[in-house]
GROMACS .gro file of C-alpha atoms in nm:
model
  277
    1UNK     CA    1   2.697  -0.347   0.602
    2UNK     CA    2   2.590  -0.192   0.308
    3UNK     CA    3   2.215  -0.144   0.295
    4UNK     CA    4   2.046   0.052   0.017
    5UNK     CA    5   1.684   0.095  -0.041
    6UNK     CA    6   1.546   0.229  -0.362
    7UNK     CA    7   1.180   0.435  -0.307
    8UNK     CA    8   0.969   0.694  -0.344
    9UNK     CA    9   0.820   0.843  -0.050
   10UNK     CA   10   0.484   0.820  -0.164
   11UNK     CA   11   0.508   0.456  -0.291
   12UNK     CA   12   0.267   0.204  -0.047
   13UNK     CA   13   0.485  -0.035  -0.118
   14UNK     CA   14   0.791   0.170   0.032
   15UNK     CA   15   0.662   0.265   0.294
   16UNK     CA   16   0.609  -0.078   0.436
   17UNK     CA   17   0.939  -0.144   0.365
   18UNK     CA   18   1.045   0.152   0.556
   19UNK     CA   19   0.850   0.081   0.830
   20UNK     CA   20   0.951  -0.270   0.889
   21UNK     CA   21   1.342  -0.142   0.868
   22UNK     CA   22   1.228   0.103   1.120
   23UNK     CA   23   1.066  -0.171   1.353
   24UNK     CA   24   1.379  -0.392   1.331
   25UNK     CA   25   1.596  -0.098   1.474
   26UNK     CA   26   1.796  -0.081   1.122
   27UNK     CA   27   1.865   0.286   1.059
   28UNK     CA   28   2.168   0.322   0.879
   29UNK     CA   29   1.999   0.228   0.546
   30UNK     CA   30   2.096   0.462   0.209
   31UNK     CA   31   1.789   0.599   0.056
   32UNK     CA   32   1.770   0.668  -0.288
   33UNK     CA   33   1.441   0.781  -0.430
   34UNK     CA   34   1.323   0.709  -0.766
   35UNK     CA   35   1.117   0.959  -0.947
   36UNK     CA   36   0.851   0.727  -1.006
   37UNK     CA   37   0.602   0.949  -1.201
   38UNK     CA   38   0.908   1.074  -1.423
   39UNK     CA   39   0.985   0.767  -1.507
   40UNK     CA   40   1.306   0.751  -1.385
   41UNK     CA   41   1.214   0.319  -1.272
   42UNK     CA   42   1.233   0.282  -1.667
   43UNK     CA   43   1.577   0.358  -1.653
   44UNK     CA   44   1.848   0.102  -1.757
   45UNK     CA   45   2.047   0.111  -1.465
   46UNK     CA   46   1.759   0.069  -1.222
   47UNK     CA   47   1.562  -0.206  -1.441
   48UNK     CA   48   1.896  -0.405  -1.387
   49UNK     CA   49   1.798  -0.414  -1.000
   50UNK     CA   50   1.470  -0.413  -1.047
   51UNK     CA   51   1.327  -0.566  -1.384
   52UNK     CA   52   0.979  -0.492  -1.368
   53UNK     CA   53   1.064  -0.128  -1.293
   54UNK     CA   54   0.870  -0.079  -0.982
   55UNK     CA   55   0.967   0.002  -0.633
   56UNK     CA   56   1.117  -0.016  -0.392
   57UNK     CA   57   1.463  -0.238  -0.423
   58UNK     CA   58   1.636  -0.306  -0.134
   59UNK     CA   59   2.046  -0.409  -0.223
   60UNK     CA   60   2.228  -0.547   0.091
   61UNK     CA   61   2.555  -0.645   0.058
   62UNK     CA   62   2.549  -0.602  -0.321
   63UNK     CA   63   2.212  -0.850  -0.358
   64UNK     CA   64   1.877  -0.698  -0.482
   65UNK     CA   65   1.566  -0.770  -0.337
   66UNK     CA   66   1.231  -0.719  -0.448
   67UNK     CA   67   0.852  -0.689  -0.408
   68UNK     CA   68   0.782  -0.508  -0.086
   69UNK     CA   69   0.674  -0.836   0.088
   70UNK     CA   70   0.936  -1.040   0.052
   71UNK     CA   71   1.157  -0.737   0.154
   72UNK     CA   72   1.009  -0.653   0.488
   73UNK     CA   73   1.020  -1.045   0.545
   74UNK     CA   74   1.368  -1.042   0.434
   75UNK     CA   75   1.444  -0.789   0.673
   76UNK     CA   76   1.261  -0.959   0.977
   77UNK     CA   77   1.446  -1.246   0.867
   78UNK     CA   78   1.815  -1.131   0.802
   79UNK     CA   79   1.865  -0.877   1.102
   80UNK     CA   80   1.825  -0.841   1.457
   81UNK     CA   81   1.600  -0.660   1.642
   82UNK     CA   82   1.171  -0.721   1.764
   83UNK     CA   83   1.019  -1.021   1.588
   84UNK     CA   84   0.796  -0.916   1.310
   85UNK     CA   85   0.616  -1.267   1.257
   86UNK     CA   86   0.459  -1.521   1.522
   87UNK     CA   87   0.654  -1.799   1.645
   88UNK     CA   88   0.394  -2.062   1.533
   89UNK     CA   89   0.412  -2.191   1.153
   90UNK     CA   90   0.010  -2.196   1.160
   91UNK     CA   91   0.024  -1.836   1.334
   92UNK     CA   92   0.267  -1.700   1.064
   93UNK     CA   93   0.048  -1.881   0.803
   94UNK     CA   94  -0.267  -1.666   0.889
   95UNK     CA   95  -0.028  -1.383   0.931
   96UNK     CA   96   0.060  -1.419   0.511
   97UNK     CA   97  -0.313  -1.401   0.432
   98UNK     CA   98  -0.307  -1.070   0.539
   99UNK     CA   99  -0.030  -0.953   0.259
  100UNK     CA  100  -0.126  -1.177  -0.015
  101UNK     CA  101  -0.446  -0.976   0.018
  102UNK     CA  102  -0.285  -0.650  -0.013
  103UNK     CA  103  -0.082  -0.785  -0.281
  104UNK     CA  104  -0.380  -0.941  -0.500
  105UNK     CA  105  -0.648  -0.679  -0.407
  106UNK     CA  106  -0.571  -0.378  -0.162
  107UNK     CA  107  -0.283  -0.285  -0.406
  108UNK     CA  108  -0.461  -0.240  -0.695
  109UNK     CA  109  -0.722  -0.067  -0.575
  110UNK     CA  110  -0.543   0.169  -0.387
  111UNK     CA  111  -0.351   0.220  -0.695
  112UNK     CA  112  -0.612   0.305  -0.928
  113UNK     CA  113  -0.824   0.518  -0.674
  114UNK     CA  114  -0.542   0.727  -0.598
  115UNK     CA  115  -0.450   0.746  -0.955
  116UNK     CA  116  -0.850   0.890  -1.029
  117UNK     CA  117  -0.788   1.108  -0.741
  118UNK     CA  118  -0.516   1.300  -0.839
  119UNK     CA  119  -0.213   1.136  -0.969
  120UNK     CA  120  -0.304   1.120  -1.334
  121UNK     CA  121  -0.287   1.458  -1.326
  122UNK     CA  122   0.019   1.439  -1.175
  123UNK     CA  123   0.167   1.222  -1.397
  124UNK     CA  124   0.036   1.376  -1.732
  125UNK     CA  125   0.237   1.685  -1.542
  126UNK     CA  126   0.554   1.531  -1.516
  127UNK     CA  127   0.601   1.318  -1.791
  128UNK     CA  128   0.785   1.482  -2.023
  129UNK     CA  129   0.675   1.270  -2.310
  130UNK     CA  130   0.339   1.133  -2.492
  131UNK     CA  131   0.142   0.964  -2.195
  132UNK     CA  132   0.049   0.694  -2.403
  133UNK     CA  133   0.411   0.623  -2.406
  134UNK     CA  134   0.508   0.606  -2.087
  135UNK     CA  135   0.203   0.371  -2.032
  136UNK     CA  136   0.364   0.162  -2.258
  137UNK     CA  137   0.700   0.105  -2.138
  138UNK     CA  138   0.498  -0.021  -1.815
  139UNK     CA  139   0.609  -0.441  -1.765
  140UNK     CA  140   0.333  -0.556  -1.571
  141UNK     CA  141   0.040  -0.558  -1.864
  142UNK     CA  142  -0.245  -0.566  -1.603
  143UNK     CA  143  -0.111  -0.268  -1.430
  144UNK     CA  144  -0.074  -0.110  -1.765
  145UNK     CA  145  -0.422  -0.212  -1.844
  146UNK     CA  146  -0.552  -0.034  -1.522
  147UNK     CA  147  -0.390   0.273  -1.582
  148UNK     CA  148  -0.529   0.296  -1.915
  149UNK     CA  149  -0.889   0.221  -1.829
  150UNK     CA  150  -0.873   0.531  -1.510
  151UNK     CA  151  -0.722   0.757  -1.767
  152UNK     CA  152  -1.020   0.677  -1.989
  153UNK     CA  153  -1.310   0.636  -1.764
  154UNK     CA  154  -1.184   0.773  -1.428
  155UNK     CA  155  -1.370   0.673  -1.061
  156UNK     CA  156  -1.633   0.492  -1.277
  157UNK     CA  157  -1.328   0.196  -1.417
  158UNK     CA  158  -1.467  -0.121  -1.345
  159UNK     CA  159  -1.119  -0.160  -1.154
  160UNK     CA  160  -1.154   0.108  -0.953
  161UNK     CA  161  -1.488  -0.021  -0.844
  162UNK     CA  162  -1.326  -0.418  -0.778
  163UNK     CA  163  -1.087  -0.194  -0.547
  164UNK     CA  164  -1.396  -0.068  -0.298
  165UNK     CA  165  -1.480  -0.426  -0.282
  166UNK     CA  166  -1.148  -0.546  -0.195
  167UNK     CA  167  -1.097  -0.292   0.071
  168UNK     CA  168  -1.463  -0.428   0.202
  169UNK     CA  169  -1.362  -0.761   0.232
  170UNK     CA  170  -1.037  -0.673   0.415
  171UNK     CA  171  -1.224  -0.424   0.663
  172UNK     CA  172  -1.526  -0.714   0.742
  173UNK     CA  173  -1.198  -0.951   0.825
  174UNK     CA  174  -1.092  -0.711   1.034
  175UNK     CA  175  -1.350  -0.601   1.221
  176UNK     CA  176  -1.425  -0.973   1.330
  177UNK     CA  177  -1.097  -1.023   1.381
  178UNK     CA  178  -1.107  -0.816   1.642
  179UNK     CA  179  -1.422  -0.921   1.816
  180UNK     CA  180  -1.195  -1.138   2.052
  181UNK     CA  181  -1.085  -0.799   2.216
  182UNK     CA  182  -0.738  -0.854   2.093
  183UNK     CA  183  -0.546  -0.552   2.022
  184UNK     CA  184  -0.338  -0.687   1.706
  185UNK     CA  185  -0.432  -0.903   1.440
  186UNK     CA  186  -0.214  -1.203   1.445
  187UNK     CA  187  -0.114  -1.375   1.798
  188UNK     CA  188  -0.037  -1.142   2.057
  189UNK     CA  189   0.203  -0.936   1.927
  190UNK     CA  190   0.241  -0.617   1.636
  191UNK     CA  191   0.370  -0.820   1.326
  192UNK     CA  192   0.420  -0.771   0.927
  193UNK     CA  193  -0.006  -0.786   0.892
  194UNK     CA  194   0.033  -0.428   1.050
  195UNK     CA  195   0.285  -0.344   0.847
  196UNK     CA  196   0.140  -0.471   0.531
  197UNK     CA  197  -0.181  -0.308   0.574
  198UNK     CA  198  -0.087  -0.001   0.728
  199UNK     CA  199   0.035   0.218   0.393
  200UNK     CA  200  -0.296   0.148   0.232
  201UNK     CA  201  -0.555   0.238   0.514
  202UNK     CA  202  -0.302   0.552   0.536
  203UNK     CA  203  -0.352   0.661   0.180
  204UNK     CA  204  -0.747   0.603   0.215
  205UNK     CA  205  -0.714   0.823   0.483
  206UNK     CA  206  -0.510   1.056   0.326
  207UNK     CA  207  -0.782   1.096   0.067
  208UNK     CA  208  -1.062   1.141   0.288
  209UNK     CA  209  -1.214   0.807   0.188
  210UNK     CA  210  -1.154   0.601   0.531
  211UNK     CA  211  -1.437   0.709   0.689
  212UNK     CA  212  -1.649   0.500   0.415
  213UNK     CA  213  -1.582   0.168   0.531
  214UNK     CA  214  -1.524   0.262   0.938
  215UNK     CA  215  -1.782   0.477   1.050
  216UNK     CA  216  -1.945   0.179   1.187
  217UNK     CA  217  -1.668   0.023   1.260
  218UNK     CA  218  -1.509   0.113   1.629
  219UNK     CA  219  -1.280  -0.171   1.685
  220UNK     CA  220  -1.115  -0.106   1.314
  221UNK     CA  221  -1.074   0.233   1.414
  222UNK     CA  222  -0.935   0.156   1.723
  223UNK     CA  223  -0.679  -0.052   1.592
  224UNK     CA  224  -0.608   0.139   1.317
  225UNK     CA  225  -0.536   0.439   1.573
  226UNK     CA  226  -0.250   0.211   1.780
  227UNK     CA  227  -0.112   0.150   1.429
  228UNK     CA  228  -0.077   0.477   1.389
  229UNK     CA  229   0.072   0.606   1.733
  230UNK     CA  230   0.359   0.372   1.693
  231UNK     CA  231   0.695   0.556   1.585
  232UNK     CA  232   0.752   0.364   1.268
  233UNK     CA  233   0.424   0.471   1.124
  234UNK     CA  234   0.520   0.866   1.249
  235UNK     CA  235   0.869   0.827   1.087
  236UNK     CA  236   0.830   0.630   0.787
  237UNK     CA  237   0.478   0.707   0.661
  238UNK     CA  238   0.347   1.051   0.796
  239UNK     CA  239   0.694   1.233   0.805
  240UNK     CA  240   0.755   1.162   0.435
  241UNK     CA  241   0.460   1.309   0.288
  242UNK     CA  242   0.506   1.658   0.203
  243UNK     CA  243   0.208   1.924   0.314
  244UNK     CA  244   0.085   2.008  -0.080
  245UNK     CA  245   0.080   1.643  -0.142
  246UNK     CA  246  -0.132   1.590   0.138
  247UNK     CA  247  -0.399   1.864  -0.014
  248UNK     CA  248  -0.350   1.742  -0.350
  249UNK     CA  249  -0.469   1.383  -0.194
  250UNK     CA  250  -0.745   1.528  -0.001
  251UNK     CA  251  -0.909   1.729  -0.254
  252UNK     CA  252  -0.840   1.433  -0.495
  253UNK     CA  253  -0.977   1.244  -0.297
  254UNK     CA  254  -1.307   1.476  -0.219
  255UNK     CA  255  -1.389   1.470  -0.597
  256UNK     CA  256  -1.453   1.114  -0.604
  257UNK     CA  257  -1.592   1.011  -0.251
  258UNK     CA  258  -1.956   1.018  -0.401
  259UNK     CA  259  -1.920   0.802  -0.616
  260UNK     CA  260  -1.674   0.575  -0.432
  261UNK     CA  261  -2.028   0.639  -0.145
  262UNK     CA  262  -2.306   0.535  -0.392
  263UNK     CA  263  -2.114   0.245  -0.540
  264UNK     CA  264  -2.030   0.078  -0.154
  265UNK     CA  265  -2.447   0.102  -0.150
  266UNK     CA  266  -2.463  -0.199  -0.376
  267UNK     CA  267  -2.246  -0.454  -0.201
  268UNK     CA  268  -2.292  -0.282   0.173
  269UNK     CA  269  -2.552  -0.569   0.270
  270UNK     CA  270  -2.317  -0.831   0.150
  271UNK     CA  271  -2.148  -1.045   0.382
  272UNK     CA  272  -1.812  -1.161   0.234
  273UNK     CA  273  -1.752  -1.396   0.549
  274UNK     CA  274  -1.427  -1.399   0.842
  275UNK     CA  275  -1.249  -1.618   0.576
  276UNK     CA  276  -1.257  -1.410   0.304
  277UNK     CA  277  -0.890  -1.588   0.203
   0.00000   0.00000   0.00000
């Protein structure tokens, strides 16, 4: 078998990916990391695997996949190991809800908080060419389009404030979610919802911005803290991050919690609902 995953060991999306290969058992994947903020995704023999130059890309057997949720389903799918979905259709229905709302709203904002934080600095850093440049070789126009409005207005981007909202409707789904006492969020067992949502409640944490939307929230914390204790988070999440990156984050992250504060204030009494999808 011939199992190669393209990634950056920052990426959200990767390390969902990872984790999922590492839940399925699967550890004789190739890793070759992409230099993501050097632009290296732009390059022509990685846009042939990957045409919207974004990662990660997982080729098996010579086939490339893409987007991180249909990879870690992919991999639940294709090899043995623990079942990462419920048996039921309706179970694994609900379980979907959970990534199409990282993919349509945790993503972004995640993305563009982290960018105010501390990777546009990053980037203007390593890029060796005109910013404005790279920003244009990006494919997917609204991503482009949020990149361009952080580097211009920073934490106070409207997108950056649709992202607090996001993350408040996913942690009120959550929290009554978990009312029932159960421990995970779809049927019985630890599935892809985990998985899914794990990276970005990591990288809020890793910016010292968690604390925002759980301090009154035990039973999200709770969960959120058998997430973390299993071995595929350790491994493919926590071991990858490098300690300076970790401060950069933090102290990114620091900069902007005020504002990220004062601007939850204005939604904080609004109640978005258990079916928020």
């Amino acid at each position: 078998m011939a199992l190669v995953l393209y990634h950056h060991n920052l990426s959200v999306c990767s390390e969902k990916v990872r984790m999922a290969l590492n839940e399925k058992g699967i550890g004789n994947w190739q890793s070759r990391e992409v230099d993501i903020l050097g632009g290296e995704q732009f390059s022509p023999e990685y846009m042939k695997l990957n045409p919207k130059a974004v990662v990660p890309t997982l080729v098996h057997d010579g086939h490339a996949v893409t987007e991180s949720t249909l990879i870690s389903e992919y991999v639940d799918e294709e090899f043995d190991g623990p079942a990462l979905q419920p048996e039921s259709a309706f179970e694994r229905a609900e379980m979907r809800l959970y990534s199409k709302a990282c993919d349509e709203g945790l993503h972004q904002g995640v993305g563009v908080m982290s960018f105010a934080a501390s990777f546009m600095d990053r980037m203007r850093g390593a890029v060796e060419q005109d910013v404005d440049k790279h920003l244009e070789r990006i494919v997917d126009l609204d991503r482009r389009d949020r990149m361009k409005s952080v580097l211009q207005h920073g934490e106070d981007s409207s997108y950056v404030y649709r992202g607090r909202v996001a993350y408040e409707k996913i942690f009120q789904k959550i929290d009554k979610v978990l009312a029932d006492g159960r421990e995970w969020l779809s049927g019985d067992r630890f599935t892809l919802a985990e998985i899914n949502l794990a990276p970005y409640l990591a990288r809020l944490e890793y910016l010292d911005l968690i604390d925002v939307w759980t301090f009154s929230r035990p039973r999200v914390t709770a969960w959120f803290e058998r997430l973390k204790a299993r071995p595929s988070f350790q491994t493919e999440v926590v071991s990858w991050i490098r300690d300076d990156e970790l401060q950069t984050m933090k102290q990114g992250g620091l900069r902007i919690k005020s504002k990220i504060t004062d601007h939850r204030s204005t939604y904080i009494e609004t109640d978005f609902g258990a079916n928020i999808f």
